[in-house]
Amino acid sequence: MGTYTYEQKLAFIKELYCPARQVADETGCSWQLILAQAAQETGWGEKILAGTNNIFNIKASPDWNGDVKTFNVWEIVAGNKIWVNAPFRVYASILDSLRDRQKFLEDNQRYRRAGLQDDDVKGDLVKEAQALQRAGYATDPSYAARLQEVFDGKTMQSAIAEAKKQGCRGCLPTINLYIRDAARVALANTKVRASQGHNSRELVTDDTGQVQIQAALSGGRISIDVWWEHESKWIAIMEKVTPTSPPTVVTLVAP
């Protein structure tokens, strides 16, 4: 595998910039850290598995419900390097990949105990990097310092400057919709239809009764319908909602 050119490195960061900013807006995390880690751990995009949008090469665990692609990769087992066929997560977009990784970090108690979610840490590149190092994210004792060095470097700063000039028109606002029954119990696996302008698509709530609806257009409200299984028809549940970034949060309680 050859070394990526300067232009390829710039292109990689420019592609990540807007999704990283959106995830930071949604969660309060450091977008600077996302870019620095992505560059450090993937060789500026060179080591990403093709056709996956899986920026951090996260494997498909048994609880993963999305698409999967198998690759022949090497692993260290009992001190020996062996080649194995391993399943990896496939994302519809880079934004989905970054969201999934952030969710993993937020849900993992090891990182929480290291202070990654603390108010005085979250959103600060240096402090988040130090929390990751304390949690054992990497064995390199200089891991946090290396991330800051990558971010402060000429290549990263040039890429960010170019990305800012382009703007983030493609990074669209969202709605986080939660559906509950009359007893406030989450309604999982419920079909939802979101329509904006001439665009319409169907989604399904997860185990927590949540579904995230991303705008199809940069402006305009979204109308939402829910599938009523008993009557086999769509029910309009509310007036049109305006998506935002960070996401608009809407909780629907069924009658």
PDB file of C-alpha atoms in Angstrom:
ATOM      1  CA  MET A   1       0.000   0.000   0.000  1.00  0.00           C
ATOM      2  CA  GLY A   2       1.502   3.330  -1.059  1.00  0.00           C
ATOM      3  CA  THR A   3       1.567   6.572   0.901  1.00  0.00           C
ATOM      4  CA  TYR A   4      -1.272   8.980   0.216  1.00  0.00           C
ATOM      5  CA  THR A   5      -0.378  12.206  -1.538  1.00  0.00           C
ATOM      6  CA  TYR A   6      -0.831  15.611   0.042  1.00  0.00           C
ATOM      7  CA  GLU A   7      -3.861  16.244  -2.173  1.00  0.00           C
ATOM      8  CA  GLN A   8      -5.465  12.940  -1.116  1.00  0.00           C
ATOM      9  CA  LYS A   9      -4.962  13.805   2.543  1.00  0.00           C
ATOM     10  CA  LEU A  10      -6.598  17.172   2.026  1.00  0.00           C
ATOM     11  CA  ALA A  11      -9.540  15.560   0.239  1.00  0.00           C
ATOM     12  CA  PHE A  12     -10.023  13.043   3.061  1.00  0.00           C
ATOM     13  CA  ILE A  13     -10.263  15.710   5.765  1.00  0.00           C
ATOM     14  CA  LYS A  14     -12.463  17.958   3.629  1.00  0.00           C
ATOM     15  CA  GLU A  15     -14.913  15.077   3.201  1.00  0.00           C
ATOM     16  CA  LEU A  16     -14.968  14.447   6.963  1.00  0.00           C
ATOM     17  CA  TYR A  17     -15.173  18.063   8.060  1.00  0.00           C
ATOM     18  CA  CYS A  18     -18.928  18.674   7.753  1.00  0.00           C
ATOM     19  CA  PRO A  19     -20.031  15.294   9.203  1.00  0.00           C
ATOM     20  CA  ALA A  20     -17.612  15.814  12.110  1.00  0.00           C
ATOM     21  CA  ARG A  21     -19.032  19.286  12.759  1.00  0.00           C
ATOM     22  CA  GLN A  22     -22.570  17.909  12.713  1.00  0.00           C
ATOM     23  CA  VAL A  23     -21.785  15.096  15.172  1.00  0.00           C
ATOM     24  CA  ALA A  24     -20.119  17.667  17.421  1.00  0.00           C
ATOM     25  CA  ASP A  25     -23.229  19.876  17.228  1.00  0.00           C
ATOM     26  CA  GLU A  26     -25.429  16.910  18.128  1.00  0.00           C
ATOM     27  CA  THR A  27     -23.372  15.555  21.022  1.00  0.00           C
ATOM     28  CA  GLY A  28     -21.075  18.306  22.278  1.00  0.00           C
ATOM     29  CA  CYS A  29     -17.946  16.272  21.478  1.00  0.00           C
ATOM     30  CA  SER A  30     -14.810  17.709  19.896  1.00  0.00           C
ATOM     31  CA  TRP A  31     -14.956  17.738  16.097  1.00  0.00           C
ATOM     32  CA  GLN A  32     -11.244  18.507  16.140  1.00  0.00           C
ATOM     33  CA  LEU A  33     -10.575  15.197  17.906  1.00  0.00           C
ATOM     34  CA  ILE A  34     -12.683  13.289  15.363  1.00  0.00           C
ATOM     35  CA  LEU A  35     -10.586  14.673  12.504  1.00  0.00           C
ATOM     36  CA  ALA A  36      -7.278  14.102  14.301  1.00  0.00           C
ATOM     37  CA  GLN A  37      -8.115  10.504  15.202  1.00  0.00           C
ATOM     38  CA  ALA A  38      -9.407   9.740  11.733  1.00  0.00           C
ATOM     39  CA  ALA A  39      -6.169  11.011  10.192  1.00  0.00           C
ATOM     40  CA  GLN A  40      -3.933   9.300  12.765  1.00  0.00           C
ATOM     41  CA  GLU A  41      -5.624   5.908  12.720  1.00  0.00           C
ATOM     42  CA  THR A  42      -6.372   5.524   9.011  1.00  0.00           C
ATOM     43  CA  GLY A  43      -3.254   7.045   7.469  1.00  0.00           C
ATOM     44  CA  TRP A  44      -5.340  10.013   6.310  1.00  0.00           C
ATOM     45  CA  GLY A  45      -7.958   7.696   4.794  1.00  0.00           C
ATOM     46  CA  GLU A  46      -5.646   5.192   3.137  1.00  0.00           C
ATOM     47  CA  LYS A  47      -6.556   2.281   5.434  1.00  0.00           C
ATOM     48  CA  ILE A  48     -10.363   2.527   5.260  1.00  0.00           C
ATOM     49  CA  LEU A  49     -12.055  -0.631   3.967  1.00  0.00           C
ATOM     50  CA  ALA A  50     -13.480   0.016   0.507  1.00  0.00           C
ATOM     51  CA  GLY A  51     -17.216   0.426   0.069  1.00  0.00           C
ATOM     52  CA  THR A  52     -18.040   0.673   3.785  1.00  0.00           C
ATOM     53  CA  ASN A  53     -17.945   4.364   4.813  1.00  0.00           C
ATOM     54  CA  ASN A  54     -16.516   2.786   7.993  1.00  0.00           C
ATOM     55  CA  ILE A  55     -14.063   5.515   8.941  1.00  0.00           C
ATOM     56  CA  PHE A  56     -12.671   3.707  11.996  1.00  0.00           C
ATOM     57  CA  ASN A  57     -12.985   0.131  10.634  1.00  0.00           C
ATOM     58  CA  ILE A  58     -15.415  -1.004  13.332  1.00  0.00           C
ATOM     59  CA  LYS A  59     -16.232  -4.710  13.217  1.00  0.00           C
ATOM     60  CA  ALA A  60     -19.820  -5.958  13.097  1.00  0.00           C
ATOM     61  CA  SER A  61     -20.630  -7.213  16.595  1.00  0.00           C
ATOM     62  CA  PRO A  62     -23.495  -9.694  17.174  1.00  0.00           C
ATOM     63  CA  ASP A  63     -25.846  -6.848  18.130  1.00  0.00           C
ATOM     64  CA  TRP A  64     -25.195  -4.927  14.888  1.00  0.00           C
ATOM     65  CA  ASN A  65     -28.361  -4.799  12.753  1.00  0.00           C
ATOM     66  CA  GLY A  66     -26.981  -2.971   9.737  1.00  0.00           C
ATOM     67  CA  ASP A  67     -25.252  -4.093   6.556  1.00  0.00           C
ATOM     68  CA  VAL A  68     -22.038  -6.110   6.802  1.00  0.00           C
ATOM     69  CA  LYS A  69     -19.093  -6.669   4.477  1.00  0.00           C
ATOM     70  CA  THR A  70     -16.435  -9.347   5.061  1.00  0.00           C
ATOM     71  CA  PHE A  71     -12.730  -8.642   4.554  1.00  0.00           C
ATOM     72  CA  ASN A  72      -9.613 -10.764   4.885  1.00  0.00           C
ATOM     73  CA  VAL A  73      -7.541  -8.958   7.519  1.00  0.00           C
ATOM     74  CA  TRP A  74      -4.689  -9.839   9.840  1.00  0.00           C
ATOM     75  CA  GLU A  75      -4.941 -10.098  13.618  1.00  0.00           C
ATOM     76  CA  ILE A  76      -2.533 -10.934  16.420  1.00  0.00           C
ATOM     77  CA  VAL A  77      -3.558 -14.191  18.149  1.00  0.00           C
ATOM     78  CA  ALA A  78      -1.359 -15.641  20.898  1.00  0.00           C
ATOM     79  CA  GLY A  79       1.479 -13.450  19.677  1.00  0.00           C
ATOM     80  CA  ASN A  80       1.180 -14.652  16.089  1.00  0.00           C
ATOM     81  CA  LYS A  81       0.006 -12.691  13.056  1.00  0.00           C
ATOM     82  CA  ILE A  82      -2.758 -14.593  11.262  1.00  0.00           C
ATOM     83  CA  TRP A  83      -5.168 -13.766   8.442  1.00  0.00           C
ATOM     84  CA  VAL A  84      -8.893 -14.098   9.141  1.00  0.00           C
ATOM     85  CA  ASN A  85     -12.178 -13.320   7.406  1.00  0.00           C
ATOM     86  CA  ALA A  86     -13.874 -10.700   9.589  1.00  0.00           C
ATOM     87  CA  PRO A  87     -17.217  -8.894   9.226  1.00  0.00           C
ATOM     88  CA  PHE A  88     -17.198  -5.095   9.296  1.00  0.00           C
ATOM     89  CA  ARG A  89     -20.015  -2.602   9.618  1.00  0.00           C
ATOM     90  CA  VAL A  90     -21.220  -0.856   6.470  1.00  0.00           C
ATOM     91  CA  TYR A  91     -22.700   2.617   6.784  1.00  0.00           C
ATOM     92  CA  ALA A  92     -24.909   4.521   4.378  1.00  0.00           C
ATOM     93  CA  SER A  93     -22.791   7.628   4.893  1.00  0.00           C
ATOM     94  CA  ILE A  94     -19.741   8.986   6.664  1.00  0.00           C
ATOM     95  CA  LEU A  95     -22.095  10.858   8.975  1.00  0.00           C
ATOM     96  CA  ASP A  96     -23.675   7.557  10.064  1.00  0.00           C
ATOM     97  CA  SER A  97     -20.213   6.131  10.716  1.00  0.00           C
ATOM     98  CA  LEU A  98     -19.167   9.033  12.922  1.00  0.00           C
ATOM     99  CA  ARG A  99     -22.468   8.958  14.797  1.00  0.00           C
ATOM    100  CA  ASP A 100     -22.127   5.243  15.499  1.00  0.00           C
ATOM    101  CA  ARG A 101     -18.603   5.637  16.821  1.00  0.00           C
ATOM    102  CA  GLN A 102     -19.614   8.515  19.070  1.00  0.00           C
ATOM    103  CA  LYS A 103     -22.499   6.444  20.415  1.00  0.00           C
ATOM    104  CA  PHE A 104     -20.055   3.641  21.225  1.00  0.00           C
ATOM    105  CA  LEU A 105     -17.820   6.015  23.185  1.00  0.00           C
ATOM    106  CA  GLU A 106     -20.771   7.503  25.063  1.00  0.00           C
ATOM    107  CA  ASP A 107     -22.258   4.101  25.961  1.00  0.00           C
ATOM    108  CA  ASN A 108     -18.977   2.515  27.060  1.00  0.00           C
ATOM    109  CA  GLN A 109     -18.495   2.829  30.818  1.00  0.00           C
ATOM    110  CA  ARG A 110     -14.721   2.561  30.502  1.00  0.00           C
ATOM    111  CA  TYR A 111     -14.584   5.902  28.686  1.00  0.00           C
ATOM    112  CA  ARG A 112     -17.175   7.455  30.958  1.00  0.00           C
ATOM    113  CA  ARG A 113     -15.096   6.518  34.012  1.00  0.00           C
ATOM    114  CA  ALA A 114     -12.072   8.122  32.360  1.00  0.00           C
ATOM    115  CA  GLY A 115     -13.988  11.397  32.212  1.00  0.00           C
ATOM    116  CA  LEU A 116     -14.733  11.569  28.486  1.00  0.00           C
ATOM    117  CA  GLN A 117     -18.304  12.753  29.123  1.00  0.00           C
ATOM    118  CA  ASP A 118     -17.455  15.217  31.891  1.00  0.00           C
ATOM    119  CA  ASP A 119     -18.677  18.763  31.265  1.00  0.00           C
ATOM    120  CA  ASP A 120     -15.196  20.256  31.569  1.00  0.00           C
ATOM    121  CA  VAL A 121     -13.765  17.671  29.149  1.00  0.00           C
ATOM    122  CA  LYS A 122     -16.368  17.263  26.416  1.00  0.00           C
ATOM    123  CA  GLY A 123     -15.677  19.434  23.396  1.00  0.00           C
ATOM    124  CA  ASP A 124     -11.990  20.003  24.200  1.00  0.00           C
ATOM    125  CA  LEU A 125      -9.581  18.172  21.895  1.00  0.00           C
ATOM    126  CA  VAL A 126      -6.739  17.930  24.409  1.00  0.00           C
ATOM    127  CA  LYS A 127      -8.881  16.859  27.372  1.00  0.00           C
ATOM    128  CA  GLU A 128     -10.865  14.329  25.323  1.00  0.00           C
ATOM    129  CA  ALA A 129      -7.649  12.867  23.933  1.00  0.00           C
ATOM    130  CA  GLN A 130      -6.235  12.560  27.444  1.00  0.00           C
ATOM    131  CA  ALA A 131      -9.431  10.819  28.613  1.00  0.00           C
ATOM    132  CA  LEU A 132      -9.149   8.328  25.747  1.00  0.00           C
ATOM    133  CA  GLN A 133      -5.536   7.672  26.717  1.00  0.00           C
ATOM    134  CA  ARG A 134      -6.481   7.122  30.372  1.00  0.00           C
ATOM    135  CA  ALA A 135      -9.169   4.677  29.277  1.00  0.00           C
ATOM    136  CA  GLY A 136      -6.626   2.653  27.321  1.00  0.00           C
ATOM    137  CA  TYR A 137      -7.910   3.502  23.848  1.00  0.00           C
ATOM    138  CA  ALA A 138      -4.338   3.141  22.590  1.00  0.00           C
ATOM    139  CA  THR A 139      -1.180   1.692  24.123  1.00  0.00           C
ATOM    140  CA  ASP A 140       0.980   4.619  22.989  1.00  0.00           C
ATOM    141  CA  PRO A 141       1.811   6.678  26.124  1.00  0.00           C
ATOM    142  CA  SER A 142       2.077   9.762  23.882  1.00  0.00           C
ATOM    143  CA  TYR A 143      -1.251   9.117  22.131  1.00  0.00           C
ATOM    144  CA  ALA A 144      -2.951  12.333  23.292  1.00  0.00           C
ATOM    145  CA  ALA A 145       0.035  14.482  22.358  1.00  0.00           C
ATOM    146  CA  ARG A 146       0.246  12.864  18.934  1.00  0.00           C
ATOM    147  CA  LEU A 147      -3.405  13.677  18.223  1.00  0.00           C
ATOM    148  CA  GLN A 148      -2.856  17.321  19.064  1.00  0.00           C
ATOM    149  CA  GLU A 149       0.245  17.338  16.870  1.00  0.00           C
ATOM    150  CA  VAL A 150      -1.743  15.912  13.954  1.00  0.00           C
ATOM    151  CA  PHE A 151      -4.488  18.494  14.369  1.00  0.00           C
ATOM    152  CA  ASP A 152      -2.057  21.412  14.648  1.00  0.00           C
ATOM    153  CA  GLY A 153      -0.090  20.243  11.612  1.00  0.00           C
ATOM    154  CA  LYS A 154       0.051  22.075   8.305  1.00  0.00           C
ATOM    155  CA  THR A 155      -1.855  19.400   6.370  1.00  0.00           C
ATOM    156  CA  MET A 156      -4.810  19.364   8.762  1.00  0.00           C
ATOM    157  CA  GLN A 157      -5.018  23.144   9.039  1.00  0.00           C
ATOM    158  CA  SER A 158      -4.863  23.568   5.260  1.00  0.00           C
ATOM    159  CA  ALA A 159      -7.628  21.001   4.788  1.00  0.00           C
ATOM    160  CA  ILE A 160      -9.851  22.664   7.397  1.00  0.00           C
ATOM    161  CA  ALA A 161      -9.327  26.084   5.824  1.00  0.00           C
ATOM    162  CA  GLU A 162     -10.399  24.730   2.440  1.00  0.00           C
ATOM    163  CA  ALA A 163     -13.375  22.907   3.956  1.00  0.00           C
ATOM    164  CA  LYS A 164     -14.575  26.091   5.661  1.00  0.00           C
ATOM    165  CA  LYS A 165     -14.471  27.940   2.346  1.00  0.00           C
ATOM    166  CA  GLN A 166     -16.713  25.277   0.786  1.00  0.00           C
ATOM    167  CA  GLY A 167     -19.205  25.386   3.675  1.00  0.00           C
ATOM    168  CA  CYS A 168     -21.440  22.573   4.917  1.00  0.00           C
ATOM    169  CA  ARG A 169     -24.470  22.786   2.688  1.00  0.00           C
ATOM    170  CA  GLY A 170     -24.453  19.002   2.331  1.00  0.00           C
ATOM    171  CA  CYS A 171     -24.620  18.442   6.081  1.00  0.00           C
ATOM    172  CA  LEU A 172     -28.371  18.497   6.546  1.00  0.00           C
ATOM    173  CA  PRO A 173     -30.411  19.093   9.725  1.00  0.00           C
ATOM    174  CA  THR A 174     -32.307  16.304  11.487  1.00  0.00           C
ATOM    175  CA  ILE A 175     -35.224  15.382  13.748  1.00  0.00           C
ATOM    176  CA  ASN A 176     -34.905  12.888  16.600  1.00  0.00           C
ATOM    177  CA  LEU A 177     -38.385  11.346  16.919  1.00  0.00           C
ATOM    178  CA  TYR A 178     -39.390   9.235  19.928  1.00  0.00           C
ATOM    179  CA  ILE A 179     -42.664   7.286  19.834  1.00  0.00           C
ATOM    180  CA  ARG A 180     -44.401   6.106  23.030  1.00  0.00           C
ATOM    181  CA  ASP A 181     -47.719   4.393  23.725  1.00  0.00           C
ATOM    182  CA  ALA A 182     -50.308   5.713  26.184  1.00  0.00           C
ATOM    183  CA  ALA A 183     -48.359   4.130  29.050  1.00  0.00           C
ATOM    184  CA  ARG A 184     -45.190   5.921  27.881  1.00  0.00           C
ATOM    185  CA  VAL A 185     -43.623   2.624  26.761  1.00  0.00           C
ATOM    186  CA  ALA A 186     -41.339   2.839  23.727  1.00  0.00           C
ATOM    187  CA  LEU A 187     -42.877   1.598  20.478  1.00  0.00           C
ATOM    188  CA  ALA A 188     -40.120  -0.362  18.762  1.00  0.00           C
ATOM    189  CA  ASN A 189     -40.171  -1.518  15.127  1.00  0.00           C
ATOM    190  CA  THR A 190     -42.823   1.045  14.230  1.00  0.00           C
ATOM    191  CA  LYS A 191     -42.861   2.280  10.638  1.00  0.00           C
ATOM    192  CA  VAL A 192     -42.534   6.026  10.108  1.00  0.00           C
ATOM    193  CA  ARG A 193     -42.884   7.958   6.850  1.00  0.00           C
ATOM    194  CA  ALA A 194     -41.111  11.296   6.512  1.00  0.00           C
ATOM    195  CA  SER A 195     -41.941  13.642   3.635  1.00  0.00           C
ATOM    196  CA  GLN A 196     -40.289  16.871   2.597  1.00  0.00           C
ATOM    197  CA  GLY A 197     -41.230  18.534  -0.665  1.00  0.00           C
ATOM    198  CA  HIS A 198     -41.392  15.787  -3.281  1.00  0.00           C
ATOM    199  CA  ASN A 199     -39.130  13.508  -1.233  1.00  0.00           C
ATOM    200  CA  SER A 200     -40.547  10.736   0.945  1.00  0.00           C
ATOM    201  CA  ARG A 201     -38.961   7.755   2.698  1.00  0.00           C
ATOM    202  CA  GLU A 202     -39.890   5.118   5.245  1.00  0.00           C
ATOM    203  CA  LEU A 203     -37.976   4.396   8.455  1.00  0.00           C
ATOM    204  CA  VAL A 204     -38.418   2.089  11.452  1.00  0.00           C
ATOM    205  CA  THR A 205     -37.983   2.957  15.146  1.00  0.00           C
ATOM    206  CA  ASP A 206     -35.290   1.139  17.128  1.00  0.00           C
ATOM    207  CA  ASP A 207     -35.639  -0.711  20.446  1.00  0.00           C
ATOM    208  CA  THR A 208     -35.922   2.601  22.298  1.00  0.00           C
ATOM    209  CA  GLY A 209     -38.735   3.830  20.073  1.00  0.00           C
ATOM    210  CA  GLN A 210     -36.424   6.333  18.389  1.00  0.00           C
ATOM    211  CA  VAL A 211     -35.869   7.118  14.744  1.00  0.00           C
ATOM    212  CA  GLN A 212     -33.638   9.840  13.343  1.00  0.00           C
ATOM    213  CA  ILE A 213     -35.008  11.659  10.322  1.00  0.00           C
ATOM    214  CA  GLN A 214     -32.489  13.555   8.238  1.00  0.00           C
ATOM    215  CA  ALA A 215     -33.740  16.314   5.979  1.00  0.00           C
ATOM    216  CA  ALA A 216     -33.800  15.620   2.270  1.00  0.00           C
ATOM    217  CA  LEU A 217     -33.472  19.333   1.576  1.00  0.00           C
ATOM    218  CA  SER A 218     -31.469  22.092   3.245  1.00  0.00           C
ATOM    219  CA  GLY A 219     -34.626  24.014   4.081  1.00  0.00           C
ATOM    220  CA  GLY A 220     -38.318  23.375   4.676  1.00  0.00           C
ATOM    221  CA  ARG A 221     -40.432  21.437   7.147  1.00  0.00           C
ATOM    222  CA  ILE A 222     -41.014  17.680   7.292  1.00  0.00           C
ATOM    223  CA  SER A 223     -44.383  15.968   7.674  1.00  0.00           C
ATOM    224  CA  ILE A 224     -44.472  12.693   9.602  1.00  0.00           C
ATOM    225  CA  ASP A 225     -46.875   9.750   9.325  1.00  0.00           C
ATOM    226  CA  VAL A 226     -46.938   6.547  11.385  1.00  0.00           C
ATOM    227  CA  TRP A 227     -48.153   3.162  10.115  1.00  0.00           C
ATOM    228  CA  TRP A 228     -51.211   1.925  12.035  1.00  0.00           C
ATOM    229  CA  GLU A 229     -50.864  -1.851  11.898  1.00  0.00           C
ATOM    230  CA  HIS A 230     -54.377  -2.593  13.155  1.00  0.00           C
ATOM    231  CA  GLU A 231     -56.044  -0.621  10.349  1.00  0.00           C
ATOM    232  CA  SER A 232     -53.241  -1.146   7.790  1.00  0.00           C
ATOM    233  CA  LYS A 233     -52.972   2.529   6.912  1.00  0.00           C
ATOM    234  CA  TRP A 234     -50.803   5.598   7.441  1.00  0.00           C
ATOM    235  CA  ILE A 235     -51.861   8.104  10.096  1.00  0.00           C
ATOM    236  CA  ALA A 236     -50.719  11.725   9.990  1.00  0.00           C
ATOM    237  CA  ILE A 237     -49.428  12.309  13.494  1.00  0.00           C
ATOM    238  CA  MET A 238     -48.484  15.969  13.621  1.00  0.00           C
ATOM    239  CA  GLU A 239     -48.081  19.211  11.747  1.00  0.00           C
ATOM    240  CA  LYS A 240     -44.893  19.685   9.826  1.00  0.00           C
ATOM    241  CA  VAL A 241     -41.719  19.871  11.932  1.00  0.00           C
ATOM    242  CA  THR A 242     -38.651  21.948  11.134  1.00  0.00           C
ATOM    243  CA  PRO A 243     -35.396  19.945  11.364  1.00  0.00           C
ATOM    244  CA  THR A 244     -32.372  21.610  12.931  1.00  0.00           C
ATOM    245  CA  SER A 245     -28.730  20.976  13.768  1.00  0.00           C
ATOM    246  CA  PRO A 246     -28.393  19.968  16.602  1.00  0.00           C
ATOM    247  CA  PRO A 247     -31.478  17.846  15.962  1.00  0.00           C
ATOM    248  CA  THR A 248     -35.014  18.899  16.807  1.00  0.00           C
ATOM    249  CA  VAL A 249     -36.276  16.454  19.461  1.00  0.00           C
ATOM    250  CA  VAL A 250     -39.935  15.387  19.201  1.00  0.00           C
ATOM    251  CA  THR A 251     -41.704  12.871  21.462  1.00  0.00           C
ATOM    252  CA  LEU A 252     -45.000  11.448  20.201  1.00  0.00           C
ATOM    253  CA  VAL A 253     -47.366   9.790  22.644  1.00  0.00           C
ATOM    254  CA  ALA A 254     -49.956   7.594  20.927  1.00  0.00           C
ATOM    255  CA  PRO A 255     -53.571   7.986  22.124  1.00  0.00           C
TER     256      PRO A 255
END
